[in-house]
Every structure is written in structure tokens, then in C-alpha cells.
PDB file of C-alpha atoms in Angstrom:
ATOM      1  CA  MET J 600       0.109  -0.043  -0.029  1.00 50.00           C
ATOM      2  CA  LEU J 601       1.175   3.247  -1.162  1.00 52.00           C
ATOM      3  CA  PRO J 602       0.828   6.270   1.609  1.00 52.00           C
ATOM      4  CA  GLU J 603      -1.789   8.416   0.700  1.00 53.00           C
ATOM      5  CA  ALA J 604       0.424  11.341   0.470  1.00 50.00           C
ATOM      6  CA  ALA J 605       2.307   9.811  -2.215  1.00 53.00           C
ATOM      7  CA  HIS J 606       1.053  11.707  -5.443  1.00 59.00           C
ATOM      8  CA  HIS J 607      -1.730  14.588  -5.762  1.00 65.00           C
ATOM      9  CA  HIS J 608      -5.330  12.495  -6.298  1.00 74.00           C
ATOM     10  CA  PRO J 609      -7.914  14.830  -7.627  1.00 81.00           C
ATOM     11  CA  ALA J 610     -11.376  13.897  -6.238  1.00 82.00           C
ATOM     12  CA  GLY J 611     -13.003  11.521  -8.781  1.00 84.00           C
ATOM     13  CA  LEU J 612      -9.587  10.492 -10.559  1.00 90.00           C
ATOM     14  CA  ALA J 613      -9.606   6.675 -10.802  1.00 89.00           C
ATOM     15  CA  HIS J 614      -5.988   4.991  -9.741  1.00 89.00           C
ATOM     16  CA  GLN J 615      -5.616   3.490 -13.483  1.00 90.00           C
ATOM     17  CA  PHE J 616      -5.102   6.765 -14.865  1.00 91.00           C
ATOM     18  CA  ASP J 617      -2.518   9.192 -14.791  1.00 90.00           C
ATOM     19  CA  ASN J 618      -4.986  12.157 -14.817  1.00 90.00           C
ATOM     20  CA  LEU J 619      -8.158  13.432 -15.311  1.00 89.00           C
ATOM     21  CA  GLU J 620      -8.106  14.132 -18.792  1.00 88.00           C
ATOM     22  CA  GLN J 621      -7.134  10.834 -19.803  1.00 91.00           C
ATOM     23  CA  GLN J 622      -9.698   9.310 -17.809  1.00 93.00           C
ATOM     24  CA  LYS J 623     -12.393  11.571 -19.167  1.00 93.00           C
ATOM     25  CA  GLU J 624     -11.086  10.385 -22.828  1.00 93.00           C
ATOM     26  CA  ALA J 625     -11.453   6.784 -21.888  1.00 94.00           C
ATOM     27  CA  ALA J 626     -15.052   7.241 -20.369  1.00 95.00           C
ATOM     28  CA  THR J 627     -15.908   9.295 -23.532  1.00 95.00           C
ATOM     29  CA  LEU J 628     -14.566   6.307 -25.891  1.00 96.00           C
ATOM     30  CA  GLY J 629     -16.090   3.660 -23.286  1.00 96.00           C
ATOM     31  CA  MET J 630     -19.676   5.523 -23.901  1.00 97.00           C
ATOM     32  CA  TRP J 631     -19.198   5.797 -27.621  1.00 97.00           C
ATOM     33  CA  ALA J 632     -18.506   2.090 -27.852  1.00 96.00           C
ATOM     34  CA  PHE J 633     -21.767   1.069 -25.816  1.00 97.00           C
ATOM     35  CA  LEU J 634     -23.736   3.888 -28.090  1.00 98.00           C
ATOM     36  CA  THR J 635     -22.582   1.884 -31.245  1.00 97.00           C
ATOM     37  CA  THR J 636     -24.209  -1.135 -30.026  1.00 97.00           C
ATOM     38  CA  GLU J 637     -27.322   0.912 -29.385  1.00 97.00           C
ATOM     39  CA  ILE J 638     -26.908   2.400 -32.980  1.00 97.00           C
ATOM     40  CA  LEU J 639     -26.889  -1.003 -34.220  1.00 97.00           C
ATOM     41  CA  PHE J 640     -29.522  -2.056 -31.921  1.00 97.00           C
ATOM     42  CA  PHE J 641     -32.207   0.239 -33.262  1.00 97.00           C
ATOM     43  CA  GLY J 642     -30.914   0.016 -36.899  1.00 97.00           C
ATOM     44  CA  GLY J 643     -31.921  -3.511 -36.950  1.00 97.00           C
ATOM     45  CA  LEU J 644     -35.608  -2.382 -35.872  1.00 97.00           C
ATOM     46  CA  PHE J 645     -35.246   0.695 -38.667  1.00 97.00           C
ATOM     47  CA  MET J 646     -34.387  -2.065 -41.093  1.00 97.00           C
ATOM     48  CA  VAL J 647     -37.176  -4.342 -40.242  1.00 96.00           C
ATOM     49  CA  TYR J 648     -39.496  -1.276 -40.875  1.00 97.00           C
ATOM     50  CA  THR J 649     -37.733  -0.355 -44.055  1.00 95.00           C
ATOM     51  CA  VAL J 650     -38.115  -3.780 -45.294  1.00 94.00           C
ATOM     52  CA  TYR J 651     -41.863  -4.025 -44.700  1.00 95.00           C
ATOM     53  CA  ARG J 652     -42.890  -0.545 -45.536  1.00 94.00           C
ATOM     54  CA  SER J 653     -41.326  -1.092 -48.747  1.00 91.00           C
ATOM     55  CA  SER J 654     -43.380  -4.428 -49.141  1.00 92.00           C
ATOM     56  CA  TYR J 655     -46.977  -2.597 -48.102  1.00 94.00           C
ATOM     57  CA  PRO J 656     -46.348   1.046 -48.363  1.00 93.00           C
ATOM     58  CA  ASP J 657     -50.100   2.036 -48.539  1.00 94.00           C
ATOM     59  CA  ALA J 658     -50.918  -0.315 -45.457  1.00 95.00           C
ATOM     60  CA  PHE J 659     -48.279   1.713 -43.497  1.00 95.00           C
ATOM     61  CA  ALA J 660     -49.570   5.251 -44.689  1.00 94.00           C
ATOM     62  CA  ALA J 661     -52.900   4.393 -43.498  1.00 95.00           C
ATOM     63  CA  ALA J 662     -52.113   3.080 -40.316  1.00 95.00           C
ATOM     64  CA  SER J 663     -49.514   5.984 -39.860  1.00 95.00           C
ATOM     65  CA  HIS J 664     -52.342   8.286 -40.473  1.00 94.00           C
ATOM     66  CA  GLU J 665     -54.153   6.898 -37.298  1.00 94.00           C
ATOM     67  CA  LEU J 666     -51.241   8.027 -35.126  1.00 95.00           C
ATOM     68  CA  VAL J 667     -51.788  11.349 -32.902  1.00 95.00           C
ATOM     69  CA  VAL J 668     -49.673  13.151 -34.737  1.00 95.00           C
ATOM     70  CA  TRP J 669     -49.825  16.517 -32.784  1.00 96.00           C
ATOM     71  CA  ALA J 670     -48.615  14.424 -29.674  1.00 97.00           C
ATOM     72  CA  GLY J 671     -45.551  13.442 -31.787  1.00 97.00           C
ATOM     73  CA  THR J 672     -44.635  16.625 -32.658  1.00 97.00           C
ATOM     74  CA  VAL J 673     -45.275  18.137 -29.381  1.00 98.00           C
ATOM     75  CA  ASN J 674     -42.986  14.912 -27.933  1.00 98.00           C
ATOM     76  CA  THR J 675     -40.545  16.127 -30.346  1.00 98.00           C
ATOM     77  CA  ALA J 676     -40.068  19.632 -29.424  1.00 98.00           C
ATOM     78  CA  VAL J 677     -40.224  18.241 -25.811  1.00 98.00           C
ATOM     79  CA  LEU J 678     -37.222  15.985 -26.209  1.00 98.00           C
ATOM     80  CA  ILE J 679     -35.267  18.528 -28.351  1.00 98.00           C
ATOM     81  CA  THR J 680     -35.459  21.072 -25.531  1.00 98.00           C
ATOM     82  CA  SER J 681     -34.635  18.547 -22.920  1.00 98.00           C
ATOM     83  CA  SER J 682     -31.289  17.998 -24.894  1.00 98.00           C
ATOM     84  CA  LEU J 683     -30.945  21.842 -24.707  1.00 98.00           C
ATOM     85  CA  THR J 684     -31.391  21.688 -21.012  1.00 98.00           C
ATOM     86  CA  MET J 685     -28.871  18.544 -20.736  1.00 98.00           C
ATOM     87  CA  ALA J 686     -26.280  20.604 -22.904  1.00 98.00           C
ATOM     88  CA  LEU J 687     -26.810  23.408 -20.627  1.00 98.00           C
ATOM     89  CA  ALA J 688     -26.541  21.229 -17.512  1.00 98.00           C
ATOM     90  CA  VAL J 689     -23.158  19.854 -18.704  1.00 98.00           C
ATOM     91  CA  HIS J 690     -22.098  23.516 -19.434  1.00 97.00           C
ATOM     92  CA  ALA J 691     -22.921  24.641 -15.900  1.00 97.00           C
ATOM     93  CA  ALA J 692     -21.015  21.462 -14.563  1.00 97.00           C
ATOM     94  CA  GLN J 693     -17.727  22.459 -16.565  1.00 96.00           C
ATOM     95  CA  LEU J 694     -18.327  25.911 -14.852  1.00 96.00           C
ATOM     96  CA  GLY J 695     -18.629  24.369 -11.471  1.00 96.00           C
ATOM     97  CA  GLN J 696     -22.024  25.947 -11.256  1.00 97.00           C
ATOM     98  CA  ARG J 697     -23.717  23.715  -8.652  1.00 97.00           C
ATOM     99  CA  ARG J 698     -26.902  25.298  -8.122  1.00 97.00           C
ATOM    100  CA  LEU J 699     -27.523  25.768 -12.039  1.00 97.00           C
ATOM    101  CA  LEU J 700     -26.414  22.499 -12.768  1.00 98.00           C
ATOM    102  CA  ILE J 701     -29.223  21.144 -10.381  1.00 98.00           C
ATOM    103  CA  VAL J 702     -32.069  23.510 -11.886  1.00 98.00           C
ATOM    104  CA  PHE J 703     -30.920  22.008 -15.509  1.00 98.00           C
ATOM    105  CA  LEU J 704     -30.831  18.350 -14.272  1.00 98.00           C
ATOM    106  CA  LEU J 705     -34.563  18.926 -12.666  1.00 98.00           C
ATOM    107  CA  LEU J 706     -35.338  20.739 -16.009  1.00 98.00           C
ATOM    108  CA  THR J 707     -34.415  17.692 -17.941  1.00 98.00           C
ATOM    109  CA  MET J 708     -36.091  15.247 -15.884  1.00 98.00           C
ATOM    110  CA  ALA J 709     -39.177  17.035 -15.809  1.00 98.00           C
ATOM    111  CA  LEU J 710     -39.038  17.225 -19.661  1.00 98.00           C
ATOM    112  CA  GLY J 711     -38.418  13.594 -19.496  1.00 98.00           C
ATOM    113  CA  CYS J 712     -41.603  12.748 -17.374  1.00 98.00           C
ATOM    114  CA  VAL J 713     -43.776  15.142 -19.971  1.00 98.00           C
ATOM    115  CA  PHE J 714     -42.349  13.162 -22.897  1.00 98.00           C
ATOM    116  CA  LEU J 715     -43.013   9.855 -21.447  1.00 98.00           C
ATOM    117  CA  GLY J 716     -46.727  11.506 -19.879  1.00 98.00           C
ATOM    118  CA  ILE J 717     -47.704  12.277 -23.609  1.00 98.00           C
ATOM    119  CA  LYS J 718     -46.796   8.718 -24.570  1.00 98.00           C
ATOM    120  CA  ALA J 719     -48.772   7.056 -22.080  1.00 98.00           C
ATOM    121  CA  PHE J 720     -51.780   9.367 -23.491  1.00 97.00           C
ATOM    122  CA  GLU J 721     -51.066   7.892 -26.766  1.00 97.00           C
ATOM    123  CA  TYR J 722     -50.764   4.300 -25.775  1.00 97.00           C
ATOM    124  CA  TYR J 723     -54.513   4.942 -24.173  1.00 97.00           C
ATOM    125  CA  THR J 724     -55.580   6.438 -27.519  1.00 96.00           C
ATOM    126  CA  GLU J 725     -54.393   3.533 -29.351  1.00 95.00           C
ATOM    127  CA  PHE J 726     -55.889   1.103 -27.003  1.00 95.00           C
ATOM    128  CA  VAL J 727     -59.428   3.055 -27.159  1.00 94.00           C
ATOM    129  CA  GLU J 728     -59.380   3.113 -31.163  1.00 93.00           C
ATOM    130  CA  ARG J 729     -58.490  -0.929 -31.018  1.00 93.00           C
ATOM    131  CA  HIS J 730     -55.020  -0.528 -32.604  1.00 94.00           C
ATOM    132  CA  ILE J 731     -52.719  -2.949 -30.344  1.00 93.00           C
ATOM    133  CA  PRO J 732     -52.086  -6.180 -32.478  1.00 93.00           C
ATOM    134  CA  GLY J 733     -52.823  -9.005 -30.091  1.00 90.00           C
ATOM    135  CA  LEU J 734     -54.848  -7.267 -27.554  1.00 91.00           C
ATOM    136  CA  ASN J 735     -57.892  -5.717 -29.141  1.00 90.00           C
ATOM    137  CA  TYR J 736     -56.711  -5.095 -32.564  1.00 92.00           C
ATOM    138  CA  ASP J 737     -59.164  -3.957 -35.372  1.00 92.00           C
ATOM    139  CA  PHE J 738     -58.761  -2.047 -38.833  1.00 93.00           C
ATOM    140  CA  GLU J 739     -60.269  -1.368 -42.074  1.00 92.00           C
ATOM    141  CA  PRO J 740     -60.622  -4.709 -43.925  1.00 93.00           C
ATOM    142  CA  LYS J 741     -58.451  -3.887 -47.045  1.00 94.00           C
ATOM    143  CA  TYR J 742     -55.403  -3.319 -44.833  1.00 94.00           C
ATOM    144  CA  PHE J 743     -56.420  -5.351 -42.107  1.00 93.00           C
ATOM    145  CA  ARG J 744     -53.176  -7.808 -41.958  1.00 93.00           C
ATOM    146  CA  ASN J 745     -50.435  -5.394 -42.920  1.00 95.00           C
ATOM    147  CA  ALA J 746     -51.231  -2.664 -40.586  1.00 95.00           C
ATOM    148  CA  GLN J 747     -50.814  -5.194 -37.888  1.00 95.00           C
ATOM    149  CA  LEU J 748     -47.037  -4.847 -39.019  1.00 96.00           C
ATOM    150  CA  PHE J 749     -46.899  -1.270 -38.527  1.00 96.00           C
ATOM    151  CA  PHE J 750     -48.740  -1.280 -35.252  1.00 97.00           C
ATOM    152  CA  SER J 751     -46.502  -3.985 -33.977  1.00 97.00           C
ATOM    153  CA  LEU J 752     -43.206  -1.988 -34.898  1.00 97.00           C
ATOM    154  CA  TYR J 753     -44.342   1.415 -33.807  1.00 97.00           C
ATOM    155  CA  PHE J 754     -45.365  -0.134 -30.183  1.00 97.00           C
ATOM    156  CA  LEU J 755     -41.715  -2.019 -30.335  1.00 97.00           C
ATOM    157  CA  MET J 756     -39.601   0.798 -31.353  1.00 98.00           C
ATOM    158  CA  THR J 757     -41.435   3.464 -29.274  1.00 98.00           C
ATOM    159  CA  GLY J 758     -41.782   1.119 -26.261  1.00 98.00           C
ATOM    160  CA  LEU J 759     -38.081   0.598 -26.550  1.00 98.00           C
ATOM    161  CA  HIS J 760     -37.483   4.086 -26.742  1.00 98.00           C
ATOM    162  CA  ALA J 761     -39.565   4.762 -23.737  1.00 98.00           C
ATOM    163  CA  LEU J 762     -37.696   2.208 -21.873  1.00 98.00           C
ATOM    164  CA  HIS J 763     -34.375   4.128 -22.734  1.00 98.00           C
ATOM    165  CA  MET J 764     -35.957   7.206 -21.514  1.00 98.00           C
ATOM    166  CA  ILE J 765     -37.114   5.781 -18.274  1.00 98.00           C
ATOM    167  CA  ILE J 766     -33.476   4.512 -17.776  1.00 98.00           C
ATOM    168  CA  GLY J 767     -32.399   7.840 -18.337  1.00 98.00           C
ATOM    169  CA  LEU J 768     -34.320   9.320 -15.896  1.00 98.00           C
ATOM    170  CA  GLY J 769     -32.846   6.822 -13.544  1.00 98.00           C
ATOM    171  CA  ILE J 770     -29.321   8.090 -14.686  1.00 98.00           C
ATOM    172  CA  MET J 771     -30.437  11.544 -14.480  1.00 98.00           C
ATOM    173  CA  ALA J 772     -31.829  11.282 -10.683  1.00 98.00           C
ATOM    174  CA  PHE J 773     -28.563   9.557  -9.662  1.00 98.00           C
ATOM    175  CA  MET J 774     -26.722  12.411 -11.234  1.00 98.00           C
ATOM    176  CA  LEU J 775     -28.803  14.779  -9.554  1.00 98.00           C
ATOM    177  CA  TRP J 776     -28.054  12.798  -6.197  1.00 98.00           C
ATOM    178  CA  TRP J 777     -24.153  13.243  -6.833  1.00 97.00           C
ATOM    179  CA  SER J 778     -24.758  17.155  -7.768  1.00 97.00           C
ATOM    180  CA  VAL J 779     -26.556  17.966  -4.425  1.00 97.00           C
ATOM    181  CA  ARG J 780     -24.088  15.846  -2.536  1.00 96.00           C
ATOM    182  CA  GLY J 781     -21.172  17.695  -4.245  1.00 94.00           C
ATOM    183  CA  VAL J 782     -19.301  15.043  -5.878  1.00 95.00           C
ATOM    184  CA  ILE J 783     -19.789  16.763  -9.476  1.00 96.00           C
ATOM    185  CA  THR J 784     -17.258  19.770  -9.502  1.00 94.00           C
ATOM    186  CA  ALA J 785     -15.536  21.875 -12.412  1.00 94.00           C
ATOM    187  CA  GLU J 786     -12.620  19.579 -12.221  1.00 92.00           C
ATOM    188  CA  TYR J 787     -14.781  16.332 -11.945  1.00 93.00           C
ATOM    189  CA  TYR J 788     -17.875  16.882 -14.429  1.00 95.00           C
ATOM    190  CA  ILE J 789     -17.244  13.765 -16.454  1.00 95.00           C
ATOM    191  CA  PRO J 790     -20.400  11.673 -15.123  1.00 97.00           C
ATOM    192  CA  ILE J 791     -22.687  14.644 -16.310  1.00 98.00           C
ATOM    193  CA  GLU J 792     -21.188  14.622 -19.614  1.00 97.00           C
ATOM    194  CA  ILE J 793     -21.311  10.936 -20.114  1.00 97.00           C
ATOM    195  CA  SER J 794     -24.930  10.840 -19.099  1.00 98.00           C
ATOM    196  CA  GLY J 795     -25.519  13.628 -21.421  1.00 98.00           C
ATOM    197  CA  LEU J 796     -24.326  11.388 -24.422  1.00 98.00           C
ATOM    198  CA  TYR J 797     -26.701   8.786 -23.263  1.00 98.00           C
ATOM    199  CA  TRP J 798     -29.692  11.230 -23.159  1.00 98.00           C
ATOM    200  CA  HIS J 799     -28.655  12.977 -26.513  1.00 98.00           C
ATOM    201  CA  PHE J 800     -28.640   9.532 -28.021  1.00 98.00           C
ATOM    202  CA  VAL J 801     -32.207   8.858 -26.906  1.00 98.00           C
ATOM    203  CA  ASP J 802     -33.240  12.275 -28.393  1.00 98.00           C
ATOM    204  CA  ILE J 803     -31.355  11.267 -31.750  1.00 98.00           C
ATOM    205  CA  VAL J 804     -33.616   7.781 -32.006  1.00 98.00           C
ATOM    206  CA  TRP J 805     -36.714   9.815 -31.649  1.00 98.00           C
ATOM    207  CA  ILE J 806     -35.403  12.141 -34.197  1.00 98.00           C
ATOM    208  CA  PHE J 807     -35.833   8.957 -36.607  1.00 98.00           C
ATOM    209  CA  LEU J 808     -38.807   7.585 -35.080  1.00 98.00           C
ATOM    210  CA  PHE J 809     -41.058  10.537 -35.404  1.00 97.00           C
ATOM    211  CA  PRO J 810     -40.983  11.125 -39.217  1.00 97.00           C
ATOM    212  CA  LEU J 811     -41.067   7.945 -39.982  1.00 97.00           C
ATOM    213  CA  LEU J 812     -44.080   6.630 -37.694  1.00 97.00           C
ATOM    214  CA  TYR J 813     -45.887   9.808 -37.611  1.00 96.00           C
ATOM    215  CA  LEU J 814     -45.625  11.704 -40.811  1.00 95.00           C
ATOM    216  CA  ILE J 815     -45.455   9.030 -43.686  1.00 90.00           C
ATOM    217  CA  GLY J 816     -49.239   9.004 -44.273  1.00 79.00           C
ATOM    218  CA  ARG J 817     -50.076  12.636 -43.811  1.00 81.00           C
ATOM    219  CA  HIS J 818     -50.987  13.935 -47.241  1.00 75.00           C
ATOM    220  CA  ALA J 819     -52.161  10.526 -48.422  1.00 63.00           C
ATOM    221  CA  HIS J 820     -55.311   9.949 -46.577  1.00 53.00           C
TER     222      HIS J 820
ATOM    223  CA  MET G 864      -7.182  18.801 -27.520  1.00 41.00           C
ATOM    224  CA  PRO G 865      -8.307  20.503 -23.946  1.00 47.00           C
ATOM    225  CA  THR G 866     -10.650  18.107 -22.345  1.00 49.00           C
ATOM    226  CA  ASN G 867     -12.462  21.155 -20.582  1.00 56.00           C
ATOM    227  CA  HIS G 868     -13.239  22.582 -23.951  1.00 75.00           C
ATOM    228  CA  ILE G 869     -16.051  24.874 -22.617  1.00 90.00           C
ATOM    229  CA  LEU G 870     -18.448  26.229 -25.437  1.00 93.00           C
ATOM    230  CA  PRO G 871     -20.625  29.759 -25.037  1.00 95.00           C
ATOM    231  CA  THR G 872     -24.067  28.853 -24.652  1.00 96.00           C
ATOM    232  CA  ARG G 873     -25.131  30.606 -27.455  1.00 96.00           C
ATOM    233  CA  VAL G 874     -24.178  27.452 -29.612  1.00 96.00           C
ATOM    234  CA  TYR G 875     -26.389  25.564 -27.731  1.00 97.00           C
ATOM    235  CA  TYR G 876     -29.066  27.986 -28.085  1.00 98.00           C
ATOM    236  CA  THR G 877     -28.365  28.587 -31.903  1.00 98.00           C
ATOM    237  CA  ILE G 878     -28.315  24.752 -32.492  1.00 98.00           C
ATOM    238  CA  PHE G 879     -31.608  24.355 -30.628  1.00 98.00           C
ATOM    239  CA  ALA G 880     -32.994  26.968 -32.850  1.00 98.00           C
ATOM    240  CA  ILE G 881     -32.288  25.041 -35.769  1.00 98.00           C
ATOM    241  CA  LEU G 882     -33.327  21.843 -34.251  1.00 98.00           C
ATOM    242  CA  MET G 883     -36.751  23.127 -33.771  1.00 98.00           C
ATOM    243  CA  LEU G 884     -37.095  24.959 -37.173  1.00 98.00           C
ATOM    244  CA  CYS G 885     -36.348  21.416 -38.857  1.00 98.00           C
ATOM    245  CA  THR G 886     -39.117  19.764 -36.827  1.00 97.00           C
ATOM    246  CA  PHE G 887     -41.328  22.306 -38.128  1.00 97.00           C
ATOM    247  CA  ALA G 888     -40.332  21.810 -41.813  1.00 97.00           C
ATOM    248  CA  THR G 889     -40.316  18.295 -41.612  1.00 96.00           C
ATOM    249  CA  VAL G 890     -44.083  18.161 -40.377  1.00 96.00           C
ATOM    250  CA  LEU G 891     -45.082  20.878 -42.799  1.00 95.00           C
ATOM    251  CA  ILE G 892     -43.471  19.005 -45.790  1.00 94.00           C
ATOM    252  CA  ALA G 893     -45.316  15.987 -44.702  1.00 94.00           C
ATOM    253  CA  PHE G 894     -48.826  17.531 -45.483  1.00 92.00           C
ATOM    254  CA  PHE G 895     -47.892  18.079 -48.943  1.00 92.00           C
ATOM    255  CA  ASP G 896     -48.069  15.204 -51.510  1.00 90.00           C
ATOM    256  CA  LEU G 897     -44.172  14.893 -53.224  1.00 90.00           C
ATOM    257  CA  GLY G 898     -44.216  11.561 -54.193  1.00 87.00           C
ATOM    258  CA  PRO G 899     -41.107   9.782 -53.216  1.00 86.00           C
ATOM    259  CA  LEU G 900     -39.476  13.298 -52.431  1.00 91.00           C
ATOM    260  CA  ASN G 901     -41.255  12.843 -48.989  1.00 92.00           C
ATOM    261  CA  ALA G 902     -39.229  10.352 -47.620  1.00 92.00           C
ATOM    262  CA  ILE G 903     -36.062  11.904 -49.115  1.00 94.00           C
ATOM    263  CA  ALA G 904     -37.069  15.006 -47.417  1.00 95.00           C
ATOM    264  CA  ALA G 905     -37.933  13.589 -43.939  1.00 95.00           C
ATOM    265  CA  LEU G 906     -34.781  11.448 -44.063  1.00 96.00           C
ATOM    266  CA  THR G 907     -32.399  14.046 -45.080  1.00 97.00           C
ATOM    267  CA  ILE G 908     -33.858  16.725 -42.403  1.00 97.00           C
ATOM    268  CA  ALA G 909     -33.609  13.788 -39.644  1.00 97.00           C
ATOM    269  CA  VAL G 910     -29.911  12.937 -40.515  1.00 97.00           C
ATOM    270  CA  PHE G 911     -29.047  16.568 -40.619  1.00 98.00           C
ATOM    271  CA  LYS G 912     -30.575  16.912 -37.079  1.00 98.00           C
ATOM    272  CA  ALA G 913     -29.076  13.954 -35.966  1.00 98.00           C
ATOM    273  CA  VAL G 914     -25.591  15.567 -37.077  1.00 97.00           C
ATOM    274  CA  LEU G 915     -25.992  18.586 -35.323  1.00 98.00           C
ATOM    275  CA  VAL G 916     -27.228  17.093 -32.074  1.00 98.00           C
ATOM    276  CA  VAL G 917     -23.588  14.642 -32.193  1.00 97.00           C
ATOM    277  CA  LEU G 918     -21.326  17.523 -33.609  1.00 97.00           C
ATOM    278  CA  PHE G 919     -22.551  20.099 -30.502  1.00 97.00           C
ATOM    279  CA  PHE G 920     -24.672  18.567 -28.061  1.00 97.00           C
ATOM    280  CA  MET G 921     -22.507  15.580 -27.967  1.00 96.00           C
ATOM    281  CA  HIS G 922     -19.424  17.535 -28.148  1.00 95.00           C
ATOM    282  CA  VAL G 923     -17.980  15.074 -31.085  1.00 94.00           C
ATOM    283  CA  ARG G 924     -16.723  18.214 -32.907  1.00 94.00           C
ATOM    284  CA  TYR G 925     -14.279  19.099 -30.243  1.00 92.00           C
ATOM    285  CA  SER G 926     -13.577  15.180 -29.459  1.00 92.00           C
ATOM    286  CA  THR G 927     -10.102  13.380 -30.154  1.00 93.00           C
ATOM    287  CA  ARG G 928      -9.845  11.655 -33.366  1.00 94.00           C
ATOM    288  CA  LEU G 929     -10.047   8.059 -31.686  1.00 94.00           C
ATOM    289  CA  THR G 930     -13.685   9.372 -30.770  1.00 94.00           C
ATOM    290  CA  TRP G 931     -14.143  10.112 -33.951  1.00 95.00           C
ATOM    291  CA  ALA G 932     -13.348   6.826 -35.558  1.00 96.00           C
ATOM    292  CA  VAL G 933     -15.351   4.904 -33.113  1.00 96.00           C
ATOM    293  CA  VAL G 934     -18.503   7.218 -33.906  1.00 96.00           C
ATOM    294  CA  ALA G 935     -17.926   6.982 -37.523  1.00 97.00           C
ATOM    295  CA  GLY G 936     -17.071   3.528 -37.528  1.00 96.00           C
ATOM    296  CA  GLY G 937     -20.873   2.830 -35.386  1.00 96.00           C
ATOM    297  CA  VAL G 938     -22.464   4.651 -38.527  1.00 96.00           C
ATOM    298  CA  PHE G 939     -20.495   2.891 -41.152  1.00 97.00           C
ATOM    299  CA  TRP G 940     -21.369  -0.589 -39.604  1.00 97.00           C
ATOM    300  CA  LEU G 941     -25.148   0.632 -39.611  1.00 97.00           C
ATOM    301  CA  GLY G 942     -24.676   1.440 -43.242  1.00 97.00           C
ATOM    302  CA  ILE G 943     -23.493  -2.306 -43.865  1.00 97.00           C
ATOM    303  CA  LEU G 944     -26.710  -3.377 -42.218  1.00 97.00           C
ATOM    304  CA  LEU G 945     -28.628  -1.396 -44.530  1.00 96.00           C
ATOM    305  CA  ALA G 946     -26.970  -1.624 -47.521  1.00 96.00           C
ATOM    306  CA  LEU G 947     -26.608  -5.592 -47.308  1.00 96.00           C
ATOM    307  CA  THR G 948     -29.871  -6.368 -46.158  1.00 95.00           C
ATOM    308  CA  LEU G 949     -31.459  -3.838 -48.588  1.00 93.00           C
ATOM    309  CA  SER G 950     -29.340  -5.420 -51.549  1.00 93.00           C
ATOM    310  CA  ASP G 951     -31.423  -8.620 -50.982  1.00 91.00           C
ATOM    311  CA  TYR G 952     -34.906  -7.185 -50.256  1.00 89.00           C
ATOM    312  CA  LEU G 953     -34.985  -4.588 -53.062  1.00 84.00           C
ATOM    313  CA  THR G 954     -33.860  -7.055 -55.794  1.00 87.00           C
ATOM    314  CA  ARG G 955     -36.123  -9.813 -55.164  1.00 84.00           C
ATOM    315  CA  SER G 956     -38.673  -8.582 -57.458  1.00 78.00           C
ATOM    316  CA  TRP G 957     -36.111  -7.937 -60.275  1.00 79.00           C
ATOM    317  CA  GLN G 958     -36.992  -9.970 -63.400  1.00 71.00           C
ATOM    318  CA  THR G 959     -34.345 -12.373 -65.262  1.00 70.00           C
ATOM    319  CA  PHE G 960     -34.255 -12.496 -68.756  1.00 66.00           C
ATOM    320  CA  GLY G 961     -32.803 -15.039 -71.060  1.00 57.00           C
TER     321      GLY G 961
END
């Protein structure tokens, strides 16, 4: 065991790193390696969507037309705004502005909750309108079979996205706790930056989900 | 490359404004029948928005080359997934002659 005073050891620096800069580089790289697996995870679903949409374009347009377009649009704005507050939270963390950091983390979490609330309202609407395959599904006879593919993909993709949002809220709650306790400083803001990468990634997934799910049937029906 | 590269907040507000304008544009365009251009416009705007988020909100523009390589690698592998799968599905109905 080395004595504690053997070398200067900034708070938050793990032993295997020379300095905080190297640690941040490693953390960023590790997070992006994880996000790469996420890109391919959602990419596979977008692939399935593309194949079936190219096979049944009319059924997909008719089914897409049934979604609540204003809710999807509002939710897009809500998520983009939450990405802004997340970026501002990282900025506040970099400057060591603890109070501002806490405010922006709370705002980000609040917007995440608004998103999930609107999503829940949409799922309820789909339930009432009998759009849930395997539960109470019904649709105009012409597209009855193939529209099920659209709704299955809709619930699978938005459901997995919502799950990511819930995990993101958990991460943010943890970051909030660390910020309140003073673990996060201008020197050691890496956890906020890395959590932000996750939050922004989930936003990007929605940036693609929104036009592909909500907007493809707008002009046609 | 400085690790604690701190951007002025106006960068974030500018990117936010562009993202909101793009969202408005993508909704507006969807209500007009442009044929195949609808899908192209929607995806072009979505890719543009995603690039802005990655470069500025996620700070990749200011990251090291190694991070750039990992990000580009992820997108490249997604390209392989899409290109090879579509090269099968989109050509199944092609006629063979002779």
C-alpha cells in the first residue's frame, strides 16, 4: 500500500489513470463504444421497418395516419428542449455552477416525464381505437393484416425508446444526487458529460422515429 | 486537444433553434404530396438534425480523433447493415431474362 500522500490525487480520479484528462478520454470512448451497439440495436429495428414499409407502403401510410400527430410533434419539441437543458447542465457542470447544474438536471428530468406522460396518453388512445395487435386489434378490412405490422413495429420501437427514457431518468436522478452531494465539480464533471451522451442519443433515436412513424401517411389520406 | 473545452451557451441555443425549425419543416413538408421526395426530405432533415446533435450537443466536433473513429465506425457498420440487407430485399422482385 502506497501512503495517501505519495502523489496528488484529484477527487474522482480512478487509480488506473494518469490524470483526469486521460480518464475523460477513456470514459468518452467507452460510452461511444456502448452507443455504437445501441446504433446497431435500433438500426436492426429500422431495417425491419424499411423492409416491411417497402413491401406494404399503402397499409403503412393508412396505419401511420391513425397516430396522434400533434402528440408526436409536441413530444419531438419536448425532447429537443430536454437535449438543450441537458447540454446546459453539462455547461454548468464544467463551470462548477452547482445550483445551475441542479436546476438544468431537474428541468431535463421534468421534460423527460412530460414526454412519457404524452406517450402514455398516446398508448391509451391507441388502446381505445383498438390499434394494439394481439390485444384488441381492429382495422379497416383492406389493410387489416398488413397494418398490424406497422402497429407492432410502432409499439416495439416507441416502447424500447420509452424504456431508454426511463433508464435515462434513473441516470439523471443519480446525477442529481451526486450534484446535490457535491461529488460533481468543475474538475470532475465527467459523469454529467457521459450521462448527457446517453440522453442525447435517445433524443436522436426519436428524431428518426418521429417522421418515419407519424408523418408517412399525412398527405395520402 | 483540451479536455475541458467549454463552449459559449449561444452555440447550444443556436443549435436548439435550428433543430426546432427543422422539426417544423419536416411536419410541414409531410402534409404535401411530393411522391418519393416526401421520404427523402424527411430522412435528409432527420440526418441533418442527428448530425447537429452529435457534433455540438455531444461535443464530438471537439473530441479526439479516436472518438471520431469510433463514432464513424458505428455509422459505417449501420451502413453495412442497411446496404447489404436492402441489396437482397429490394432486388428480389427483379426479373431475369434469357
